[in-house]
Amino acid sequence: MNKILQLAIAFLRERKARSILTTIATAAAVSMVIWVTSSYEALHKTYDEYANLALGRYELAIAPISGEPTDFVPPESIAPLLDDPAVLAVDAMWAGRISVLELKDQPLPGDQPGGGGGSGSGSNSPLPSLMFLATDAPEPPFEMLQGEWIDSTAEDASGELPSIVVRADVAKRRGIAVDDRLTLELPRPNQAGEATLPVRVGGIVNAPTLFGAGSAGIPMLTPSSGQAFLSVPLLERITGEPFQISLLGVAVDPEADITKFRFSWGPRLSDHLVPLQFQQAFEIEEALDQASAAQNVRMQSYAATGVAMLVAMLVIFCSLSMGVTERIRQYAILRAVVLTRGQVGLLIVIEGLVMGSIGLVVGIALGWGLLKLVESLFSSLLYHGVGFGTSSLTLAAIAAIGGALLASIIPAYNATRVKPVDAMAPRQSSTDASSVTWPSLVIGSMLLAIGPLIAFVFPPSESRIWLAMAASFASIAIGFVVLAPSIVVFVDRLLGPLMARIFAIDTKLLASQVTNNIWRTVGASVSMAFGLGLFVGIQVWGFTMLEAFVPGDWTPDAIAVIKPGLPVDQVEKIAALSDVDANRCLPLVVEQPRLVDDLTGSADRPSVIRQDNVIIVGLDPEGAFAGENPLLQLDWVAGNPDQAVARMKQGHACIVPDHFLKETGLKVGDTLAVDPPRNAGATAVYTIAGAVRLPGWHWQTKLTGLRPRTHRAAALIFADYDSVADDFDLPVASHVWFSYARGEADVEAIERAISGMVDALEIDRTEDEEISARVVSIESIRARLLNGARRWLWMISVLPLVTLLIACIGVLNVILASVRARRWEFGVLRSIGFTSSELARAILVEGLMIALVAGVLSIGFGILSGWCGAALAQYVSFFGGLHPPMVIPWFPIVIGVLIVQVLGLLTAAWPAITIRRTRPMTLLQAGGDFA
């Protein structure tokens, strides 16, 4: 064993440049793993700290097992707990969101972009809202930072404004101080006729929070989930309903055995009509680890590990393969003298492990150094700090050592096939470099077809979607590897003569330049193609998924958002503006009611189109859908505009998006029932008169105040103006949809004109009611969406581009080996008249040809995998279900391919310069590496 190890080290020292470059590439891949996995380590540390503080002064919490907001703790569960001598206190809490209208008589800054957008029809939403906890606990669950804890008895006696307590981070972010006045919106007018309720901030509590996650990032209800706290009487005044218990905080005697206490009470809690369970710090931490934020970071860690392992494998594979090819005679002599077939294979494996191990050590040191540098420079910005622990080391070792082992398999097998007689006459390569093998074309094409078949012809069930994704991507990747030799021959034949003319080189000098050792070229090309293929796949997948959210041509040019609304007879003044098309200008009333039945299955798996509510827009059906130039230029999937308009004029008929019919199983002629928010107990029923394609309605409604109640909806539905206005008590139009009279318009001038109309209106309004008008153009919505999406896609494309840079080290190794193997040949060429400049250009072309092969492989793999990935994501992604057409963003793809070509030339520059500077006599002499 020692002799084999010594031989392996000697072989590595023989080719110092190759060994060093391979180690550097492996170390870079390892440091990439360290960089990504440190995020998960830091996040886990933060979760641990948060979990230990989340319950405050309580050791335990009790909540329904289901975790559903509609399930509550039975009140009869409290008395038996209080009778237990180990229990010091049991405090009941209600949890829910309440909209906040104003802070100090000014609109409260919201969490939504642009301050939350505009209002819906006659409603002051969408509004900033806070997660409130209502309790009559005599003591705060956390330390008070300022002011006093809530006291419902003092409020009733003094007759002053009721008080609330705000969490410290919320107060800081929104500029709230003690004694500030907030105006809360009641879900519905209470018995006293109140629609809003002013409250006073009586104190600020120092509760823990997860920076960057908010309450939405916490999957388990705890006392720290509350962004604000209020008393039980105040809650009942706001909601108009009796107090219900969402959570119990249980303070336990410090001398009690909590484990025994839990085991004794567990069965009794689960026997309630609503089964209950305990929550302790470690369970909160486990729940956080399973939350989407942790899962996303964990998946990034695993993905980085897989990418790094493949990069290390490809780089080490190229190095080992070249070594085996060069040492055929040496292995044959060793077989004849001392080594068995198995020991020769072990020798190759040890070579790979030595390079992987050195790369692992160097990569860990490099990754740790980078983390400490970033921590020292940006410590104030890193909420989670930096982490470097067992998980990072384990995944780094898997990437380096696993990659080395995988890379050793084929070279070790090839080395074991060497016979002692090969020392006299080494076997010639059996590769036919001048032809394309038809079996490989057939097998490769069949493998490529598996992905589209799974994605489009035989779509999988939701339970098997991950298996389908793995099978699809694996078959596509293997298919392109199988086709790679044929692609190399194709590029050599088609582009070789063209490259010769461009670089002014004799065509014969480039004949079979990259096919002389085709598998070495394939290895280098696949190494480069791996990173670029991921980049192209991300771009195709991202822009294809994005296509469903970009507002399509059906949308008018702009929409006016008007507060508190505009009487219908005043809309003619907007239509009369010079920049507005008078024939394509309609008033809208908008509401966002809940569906009476969960038609979309949102309770089972909510998604962007699986929600329990819809947006219903009332407008003139004839002006919107009929005639040669209607306001909405729609693509009809079911029904037709003439029949739909006739049915809508009769009242209570609607037009729905095509995806809504698919998700619900409804069809034209069926009905859907909704609950009017302003008229509890009543039901409005609409008949489906048609279905249309509405690409991009989500962002159209997000930025224009067409979501008046909540931030998501299952569909955008159109009905006639009068039915919507009557059913939902909407006396004025909140929006006006219009097109421009000409191709362009002065949006600011239109906005000023509409604002003047609203200011001049003499209508009844409350003293604090906001008066405003703004115009949102469809182009601004598209620009905002596309700019944000492009930035996000380029951010997640960093990892593939880093992978591409690392792979270039492997390509440099290949070109170095190729040049060194032809040193004598280059010496002969120099002797018969070829200049050093021609030989250098020929080497540059070799690097460029490898990059061209990588570009072809990358574009094919990226487009096919991105297309299939976007299709399969429709069945599992929260943003799926809309089935958009494939979009190929050629600009970033071309940029990526150009980057690869430049890298191909740069990697060939060192060997080319070396050959150019070497004298012919030196080239004709044996030996020598470029180190």
XYZ file of C-alpha atoms in Angstrom, residues 7 11 324 326-341 343-344 347 415-427:
35
model
C 3.906 5.912 -6.868
C 3.115 10.579 -10.753
C -3.597 7.189 -17.996
C 0.316 9.243 -21.255
C 1.527 6.418 -18.993
C 0.375 3.363 -20.928
C 3.948 2.024 -21.182
C 4.671 2.752 -17.519
C 1.546 0.920 -16.367
C 2.402 -1.988 -18.657
C 5.909 -2.244 -17.153
C 4.488 -2.059 -13.634
C 2.037 -4.831 -14.518
C 4.889 -6.955 -15.827
C 7.166 -6.360 -12.839
C 5.282 -5.770 -9.593
C 1.643 -4.655 -9.680
C -1.532 -6.637 -10.115
C -4.461 -5.413 -12.162
C -3.253 -2.453 -7.676
C -3.023 -0.480 -10.926
C -3.122 3.567 -7.948
C -5.719 1.441 -16.558
C -6.625 -2.093 -15.459
C -7.062 -3.066 -19.108
C -3.379 -2.377 -19.821
C -1.438 -5.584 -20.528
C 2.294 -6.117 -19.945
C 2.797 -6.513 -23.702
C 1.627 -2.920 -24.184
C 5.028 -1.820 -22.923
C 6.407 -2.804 -26.317
C 3.542 -1.525 -28.506
C 0.822 0.533 -26.781
C -2.729 -0.099 -27.973
